mmCIF file of C-alpha atoms and ligand atoms in Angstrom:
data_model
loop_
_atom_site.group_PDB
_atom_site.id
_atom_site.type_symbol
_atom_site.label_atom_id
_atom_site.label_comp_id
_atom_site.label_asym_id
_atom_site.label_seq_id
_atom_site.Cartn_x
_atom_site.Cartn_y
_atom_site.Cartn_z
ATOM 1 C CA UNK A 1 15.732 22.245 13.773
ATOM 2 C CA UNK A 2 13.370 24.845 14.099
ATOM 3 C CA UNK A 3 13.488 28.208 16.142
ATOM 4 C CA UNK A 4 11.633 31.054 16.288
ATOM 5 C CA UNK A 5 13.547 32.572 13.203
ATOM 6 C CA UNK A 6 14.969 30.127 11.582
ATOM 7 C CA UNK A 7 14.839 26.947 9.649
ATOM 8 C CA UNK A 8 18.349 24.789 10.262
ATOM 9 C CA UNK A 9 18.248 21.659 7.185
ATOM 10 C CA UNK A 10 20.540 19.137 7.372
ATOM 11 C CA UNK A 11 22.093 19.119 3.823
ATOM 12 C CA UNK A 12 21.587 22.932 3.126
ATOM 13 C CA UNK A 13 21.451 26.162 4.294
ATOM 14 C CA UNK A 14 19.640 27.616 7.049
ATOM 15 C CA UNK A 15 16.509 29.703 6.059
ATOM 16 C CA UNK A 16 15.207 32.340 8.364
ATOM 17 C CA UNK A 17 11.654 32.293 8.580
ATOM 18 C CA UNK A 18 9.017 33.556 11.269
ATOM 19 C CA UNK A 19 6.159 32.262 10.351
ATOM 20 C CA UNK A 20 6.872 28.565 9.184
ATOM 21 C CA UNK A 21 3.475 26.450 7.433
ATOM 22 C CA UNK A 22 4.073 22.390 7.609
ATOM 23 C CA UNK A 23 2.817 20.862 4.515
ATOM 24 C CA UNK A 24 4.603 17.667 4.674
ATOM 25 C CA UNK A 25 2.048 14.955 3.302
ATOM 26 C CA UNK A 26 0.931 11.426 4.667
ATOM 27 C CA UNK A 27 2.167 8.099 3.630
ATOM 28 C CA UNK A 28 1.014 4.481 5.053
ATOM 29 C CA UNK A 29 3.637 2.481 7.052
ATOM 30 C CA UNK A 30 5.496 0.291 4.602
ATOM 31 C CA UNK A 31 4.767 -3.066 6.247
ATOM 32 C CA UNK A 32 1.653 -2.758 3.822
ATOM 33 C CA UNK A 33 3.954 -3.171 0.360
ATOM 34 C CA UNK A 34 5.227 -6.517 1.668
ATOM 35 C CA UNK A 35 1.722 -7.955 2.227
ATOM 36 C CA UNK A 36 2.021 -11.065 -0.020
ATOM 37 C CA UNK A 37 0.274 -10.224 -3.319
ATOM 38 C CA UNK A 38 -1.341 -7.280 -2.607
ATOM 39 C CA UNK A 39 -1.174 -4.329 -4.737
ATOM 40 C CA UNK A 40 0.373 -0.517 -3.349
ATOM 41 C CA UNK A 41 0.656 2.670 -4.557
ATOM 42 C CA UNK A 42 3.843 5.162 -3.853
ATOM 43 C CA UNK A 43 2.092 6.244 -0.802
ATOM 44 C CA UNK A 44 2.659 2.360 0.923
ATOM 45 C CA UNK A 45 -1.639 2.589 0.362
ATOM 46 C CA UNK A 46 -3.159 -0.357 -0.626
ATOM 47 C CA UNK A 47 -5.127 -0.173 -3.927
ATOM 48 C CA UNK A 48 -9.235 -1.073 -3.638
ATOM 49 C CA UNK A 49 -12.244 -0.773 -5.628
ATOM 50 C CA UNK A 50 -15.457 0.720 -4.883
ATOM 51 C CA UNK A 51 -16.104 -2.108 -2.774
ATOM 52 C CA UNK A 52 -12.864 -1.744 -0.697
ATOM 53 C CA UNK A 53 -11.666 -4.858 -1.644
ATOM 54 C CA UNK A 54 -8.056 -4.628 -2.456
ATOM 55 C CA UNK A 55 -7.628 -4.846 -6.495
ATOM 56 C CA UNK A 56 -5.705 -8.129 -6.297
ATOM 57 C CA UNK A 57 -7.842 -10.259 -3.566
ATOM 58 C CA UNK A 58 -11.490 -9.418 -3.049
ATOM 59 C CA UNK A 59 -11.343 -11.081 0.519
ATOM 60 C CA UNK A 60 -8.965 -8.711 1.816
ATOM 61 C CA UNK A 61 -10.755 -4.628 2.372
ATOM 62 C CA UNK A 62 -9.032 -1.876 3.549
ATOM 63 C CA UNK A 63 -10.423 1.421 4.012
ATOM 64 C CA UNK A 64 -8.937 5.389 5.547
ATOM 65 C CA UNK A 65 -5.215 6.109 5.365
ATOM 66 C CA UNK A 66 -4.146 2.880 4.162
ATOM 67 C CA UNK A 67 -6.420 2.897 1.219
ATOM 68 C CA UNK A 68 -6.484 4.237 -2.508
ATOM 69 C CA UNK A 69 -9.827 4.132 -3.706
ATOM 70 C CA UNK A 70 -11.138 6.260 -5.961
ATOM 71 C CA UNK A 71 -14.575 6.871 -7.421
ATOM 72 C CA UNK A 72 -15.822 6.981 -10.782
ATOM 73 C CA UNK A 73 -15.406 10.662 -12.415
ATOM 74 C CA UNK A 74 -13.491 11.714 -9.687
ATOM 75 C CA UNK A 75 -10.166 13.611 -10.233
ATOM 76 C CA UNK A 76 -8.513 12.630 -7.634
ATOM 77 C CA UNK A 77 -8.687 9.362 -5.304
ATOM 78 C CA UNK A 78 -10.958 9.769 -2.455
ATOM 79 C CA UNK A 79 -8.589 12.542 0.704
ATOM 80 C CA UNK A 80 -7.289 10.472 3.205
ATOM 81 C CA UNK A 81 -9.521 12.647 6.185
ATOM 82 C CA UNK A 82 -11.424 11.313 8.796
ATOM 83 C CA UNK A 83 -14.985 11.615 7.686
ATOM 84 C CA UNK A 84 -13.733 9.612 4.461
ATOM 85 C CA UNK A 85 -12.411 6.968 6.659
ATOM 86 C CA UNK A 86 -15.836 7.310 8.884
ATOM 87 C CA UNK A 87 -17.874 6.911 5.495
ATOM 88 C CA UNK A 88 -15.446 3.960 4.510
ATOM 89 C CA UNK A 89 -16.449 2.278 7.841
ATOM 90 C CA UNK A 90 -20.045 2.484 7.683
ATOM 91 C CA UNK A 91 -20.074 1.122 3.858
ATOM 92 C CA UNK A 92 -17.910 -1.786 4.853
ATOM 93 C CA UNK A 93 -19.382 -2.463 7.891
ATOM 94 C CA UNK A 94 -22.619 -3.272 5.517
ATOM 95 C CA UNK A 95 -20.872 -5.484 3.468
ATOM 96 C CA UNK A 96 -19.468 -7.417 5.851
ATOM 97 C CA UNK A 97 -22.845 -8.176 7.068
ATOM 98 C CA UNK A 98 -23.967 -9.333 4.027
ATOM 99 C CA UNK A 99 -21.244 -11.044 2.633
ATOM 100 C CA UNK A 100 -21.967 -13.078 6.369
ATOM 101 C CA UNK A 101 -25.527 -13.682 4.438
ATOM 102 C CA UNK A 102 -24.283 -15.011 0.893
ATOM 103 C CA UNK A 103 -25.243 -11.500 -0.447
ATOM 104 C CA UNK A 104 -23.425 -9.271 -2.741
ATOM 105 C CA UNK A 105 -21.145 -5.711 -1.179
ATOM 106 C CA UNK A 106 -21.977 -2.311 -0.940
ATOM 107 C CA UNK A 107 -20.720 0.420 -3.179
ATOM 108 C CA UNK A 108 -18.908 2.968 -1.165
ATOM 109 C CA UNK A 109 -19.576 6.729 -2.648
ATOM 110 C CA UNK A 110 -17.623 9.661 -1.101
ATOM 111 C CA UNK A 111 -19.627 12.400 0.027
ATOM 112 C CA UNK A 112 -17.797 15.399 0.858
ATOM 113 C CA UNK A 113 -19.344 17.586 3.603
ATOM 114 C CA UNK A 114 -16.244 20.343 2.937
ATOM 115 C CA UNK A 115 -13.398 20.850 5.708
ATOM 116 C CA UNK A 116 -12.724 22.730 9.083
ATOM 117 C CA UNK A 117 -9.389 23.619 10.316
ATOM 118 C CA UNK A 118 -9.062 24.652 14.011
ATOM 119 C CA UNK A 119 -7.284 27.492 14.221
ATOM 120 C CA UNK A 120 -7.171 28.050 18.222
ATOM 121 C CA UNK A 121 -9.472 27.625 20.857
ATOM 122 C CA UNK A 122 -11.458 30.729 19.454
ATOM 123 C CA UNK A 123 -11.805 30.324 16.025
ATOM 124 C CA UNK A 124 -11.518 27.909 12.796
ATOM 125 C CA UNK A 125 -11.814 28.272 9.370
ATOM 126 C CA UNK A 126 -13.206 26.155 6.694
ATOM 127 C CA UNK A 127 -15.799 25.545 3.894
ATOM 128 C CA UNK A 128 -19.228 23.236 4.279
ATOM 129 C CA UNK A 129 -20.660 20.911 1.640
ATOM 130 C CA UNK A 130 -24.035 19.735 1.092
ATOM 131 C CA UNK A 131 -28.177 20.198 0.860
ATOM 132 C CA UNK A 132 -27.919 23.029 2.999
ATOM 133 C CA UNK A 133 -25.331 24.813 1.027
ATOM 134 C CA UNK A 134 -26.335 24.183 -2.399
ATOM 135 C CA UNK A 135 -22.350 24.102 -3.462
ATOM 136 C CA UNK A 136 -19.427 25.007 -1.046
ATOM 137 C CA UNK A 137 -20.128 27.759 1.755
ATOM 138 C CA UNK A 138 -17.123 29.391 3.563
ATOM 139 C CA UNK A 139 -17.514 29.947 7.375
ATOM 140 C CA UNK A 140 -14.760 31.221 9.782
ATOM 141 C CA UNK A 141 -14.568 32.592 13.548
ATOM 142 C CA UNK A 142 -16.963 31.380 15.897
ATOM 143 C CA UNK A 143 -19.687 29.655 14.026
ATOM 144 C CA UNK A 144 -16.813 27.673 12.240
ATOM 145 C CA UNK A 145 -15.335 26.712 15.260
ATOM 146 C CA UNK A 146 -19.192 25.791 16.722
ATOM 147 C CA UNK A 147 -19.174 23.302 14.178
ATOM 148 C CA UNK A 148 -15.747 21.815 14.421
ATOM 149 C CA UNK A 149 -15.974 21.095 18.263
ATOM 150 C CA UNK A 150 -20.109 19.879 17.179
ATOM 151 C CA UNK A 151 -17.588 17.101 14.760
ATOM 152 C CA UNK A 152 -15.344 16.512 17.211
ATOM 153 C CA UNK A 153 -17.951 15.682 19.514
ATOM 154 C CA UNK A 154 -19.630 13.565 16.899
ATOM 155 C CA UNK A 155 -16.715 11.608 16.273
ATOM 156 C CA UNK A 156 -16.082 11.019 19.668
ATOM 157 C CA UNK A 157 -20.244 9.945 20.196
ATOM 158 C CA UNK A 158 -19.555 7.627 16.971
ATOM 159 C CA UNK A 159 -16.468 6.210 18.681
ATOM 160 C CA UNK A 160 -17.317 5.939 22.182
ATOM 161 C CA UNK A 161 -21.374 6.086 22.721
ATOM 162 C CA UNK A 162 -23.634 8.608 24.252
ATOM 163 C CA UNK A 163 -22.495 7.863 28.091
ATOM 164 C CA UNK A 164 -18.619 7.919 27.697
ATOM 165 C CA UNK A 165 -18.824 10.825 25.237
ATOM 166 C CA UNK A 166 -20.863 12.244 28.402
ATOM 167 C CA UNK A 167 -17.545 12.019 30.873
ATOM 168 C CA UNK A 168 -15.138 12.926 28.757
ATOM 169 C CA UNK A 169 -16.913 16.077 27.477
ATOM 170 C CA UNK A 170 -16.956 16.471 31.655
ATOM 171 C CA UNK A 171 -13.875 15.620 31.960
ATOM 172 C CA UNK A 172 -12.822 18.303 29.536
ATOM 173 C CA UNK A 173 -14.094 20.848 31.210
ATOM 174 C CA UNK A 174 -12.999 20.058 34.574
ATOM 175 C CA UNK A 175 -9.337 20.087 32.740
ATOM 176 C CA UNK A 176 -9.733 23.476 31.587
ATOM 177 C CA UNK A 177 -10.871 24.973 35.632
ATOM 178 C CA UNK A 178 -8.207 22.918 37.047
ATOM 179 C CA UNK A 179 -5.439 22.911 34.397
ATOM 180 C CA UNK A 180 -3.543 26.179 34.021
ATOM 181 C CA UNK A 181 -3.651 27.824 30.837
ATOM 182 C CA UNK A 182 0.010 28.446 30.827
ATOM 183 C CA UNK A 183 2.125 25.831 30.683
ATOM 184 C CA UNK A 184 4.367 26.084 33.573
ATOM 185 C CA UNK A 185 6.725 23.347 33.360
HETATM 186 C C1 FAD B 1 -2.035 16.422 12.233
HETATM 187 C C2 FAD B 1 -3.254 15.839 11.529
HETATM 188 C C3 FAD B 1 -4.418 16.585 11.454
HETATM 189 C C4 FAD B 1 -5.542 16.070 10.818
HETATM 190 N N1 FAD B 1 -6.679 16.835 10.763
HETATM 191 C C5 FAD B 1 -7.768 16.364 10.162
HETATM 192 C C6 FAD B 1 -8.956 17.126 10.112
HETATM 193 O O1 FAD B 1 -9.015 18.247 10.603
HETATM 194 N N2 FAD B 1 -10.036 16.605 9.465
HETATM 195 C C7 FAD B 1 -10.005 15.365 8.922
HETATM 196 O O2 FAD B 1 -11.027 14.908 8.375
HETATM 197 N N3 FAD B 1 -8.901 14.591 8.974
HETATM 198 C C8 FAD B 1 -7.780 15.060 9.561
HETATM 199 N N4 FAD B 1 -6.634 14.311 9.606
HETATM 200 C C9 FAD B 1 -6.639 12.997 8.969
HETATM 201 C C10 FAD B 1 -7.334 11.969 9.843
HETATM 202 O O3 FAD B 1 -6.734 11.952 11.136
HETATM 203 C C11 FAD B 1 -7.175 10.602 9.190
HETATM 204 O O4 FAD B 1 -7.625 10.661 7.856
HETATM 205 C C12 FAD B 1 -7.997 9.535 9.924
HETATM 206 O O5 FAD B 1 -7.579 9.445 11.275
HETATM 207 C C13 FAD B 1 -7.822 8.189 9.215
HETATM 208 O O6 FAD B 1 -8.398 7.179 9.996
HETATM 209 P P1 FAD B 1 -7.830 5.718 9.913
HETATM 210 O O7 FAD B 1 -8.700 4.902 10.802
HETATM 211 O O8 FAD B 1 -7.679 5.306 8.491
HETATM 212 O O9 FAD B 1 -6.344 5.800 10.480
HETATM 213 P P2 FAD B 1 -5.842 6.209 11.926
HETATM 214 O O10 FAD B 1 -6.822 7.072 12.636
HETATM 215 O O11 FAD B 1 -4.445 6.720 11.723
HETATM 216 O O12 FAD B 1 -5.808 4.818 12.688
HETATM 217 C C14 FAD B 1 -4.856 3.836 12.379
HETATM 218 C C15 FAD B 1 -4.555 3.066 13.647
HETATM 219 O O13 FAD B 1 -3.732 1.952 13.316
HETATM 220 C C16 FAD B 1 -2.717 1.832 14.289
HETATM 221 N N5 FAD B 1 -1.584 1.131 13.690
HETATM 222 C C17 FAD B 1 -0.658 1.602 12.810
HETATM 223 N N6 FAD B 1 0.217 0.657 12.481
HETATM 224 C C18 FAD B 1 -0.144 -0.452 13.139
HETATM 225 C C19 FAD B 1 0.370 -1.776 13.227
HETATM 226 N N7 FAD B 1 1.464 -2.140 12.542
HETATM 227 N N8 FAD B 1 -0.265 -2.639 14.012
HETATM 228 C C20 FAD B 1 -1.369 -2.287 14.717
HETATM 229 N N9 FAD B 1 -1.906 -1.055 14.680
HETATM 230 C C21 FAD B 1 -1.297 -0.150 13.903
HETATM 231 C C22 FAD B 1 -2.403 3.278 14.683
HETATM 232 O O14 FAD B 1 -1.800 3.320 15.956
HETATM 233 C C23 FAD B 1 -3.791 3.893 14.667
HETATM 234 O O15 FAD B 1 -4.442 3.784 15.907
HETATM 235 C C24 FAD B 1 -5.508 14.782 10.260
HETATM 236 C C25 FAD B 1 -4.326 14.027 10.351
HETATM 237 C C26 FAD B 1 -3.218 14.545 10.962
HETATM 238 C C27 FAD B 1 -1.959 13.710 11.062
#
């Protein structure tokens, strides 16, 4: 349980605490290990190549959360975030087409384009990746939180198409006039 002070575990003792961080991490249902001949990692994450065919059967892809995939000189296996899932889709979505025409798959290459954490409806923090930034950049406050709704609104464009993206950006802000900011009940 957790209260404004305190931490209540159910094996030890309680731990007061007012300001509590959760950094619990992710792990892929476990249906996935008991996929006949497929090969998982401790995280229930099926293992792929660069291709995102799983290690053990190169008809079978997976790609996001339920995938370890790593690329070459890499450190660690490619995050399990959305915009590595998004990148995942597009490269696969290639090879499917032309595996359809006899032809070989497409290398998938992470690019990371850094990370934006909403921190209210005010302000985010986070760092930026890429041609523009030579490196990593660190924004925060408002222009941070510019681009994480501009994502979010991406995502939802990439997901959904220009005219539904349209009504629910509408819808949104109809919400916020007619929805109290206070939740009363
Ligand atoms: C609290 C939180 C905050 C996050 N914030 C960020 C962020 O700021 N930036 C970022 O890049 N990433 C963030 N992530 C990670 C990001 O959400 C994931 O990396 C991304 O959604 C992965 O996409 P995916 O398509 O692989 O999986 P998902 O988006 O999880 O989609 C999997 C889908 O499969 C469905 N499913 C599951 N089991 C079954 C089943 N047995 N049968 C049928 N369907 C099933 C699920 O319902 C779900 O719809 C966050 C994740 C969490 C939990």
């Amino acid at each position: 349980e957790i209260t404004d002070t305190q931490l209540t575990f159910a094996e030890s003792e309680p731990l007061n605490a007012e300001i509590k961080v959760w950094a619990a991490g992710i792990k892929a249902p476990g249906f996935l290990t008991e996929l006949d001949g497929l090969e998982t990692n401790r995280l229930n994450q099926l293992k792929v190549d660069t291709t995102l065919a799983t290690t053990l059967d190169d008809c079978v892809f997976a790609f996001g959360d339920c995938a370890e995939c790593w690329n070459e000189g890499n450190e660690r296996s490619v995050p399990p975030r959305a915009q590595a899932a998004h990148q995942q889709a597009s490269t696969l979505y290639k090879t499917l087409v032309a595996r359809l025409d006899g032809g070989a798959a497409h290398q998938f290459v992470y690019k990371d384009h850094g990370s934006l954490v909403s921190l209210s409806d005010y302000t985010a923090v986070g760092s930026l990746m890429g041609n523009l930034s030579k490196g990593s950049m660190m924004v925060e406050g408002k222009l941070a939180r510019l681009f994480y709704v501009s994502l979010y609104r991406m995502h939802q464009l990439a997901l959904h198409g220009f005219f539904k993206t349209g009504l629910i950006w509408l819808n949104d802000r109809l919400m916020r006039v007619i929805h109290s900011r206070m939740k009363l009940h």
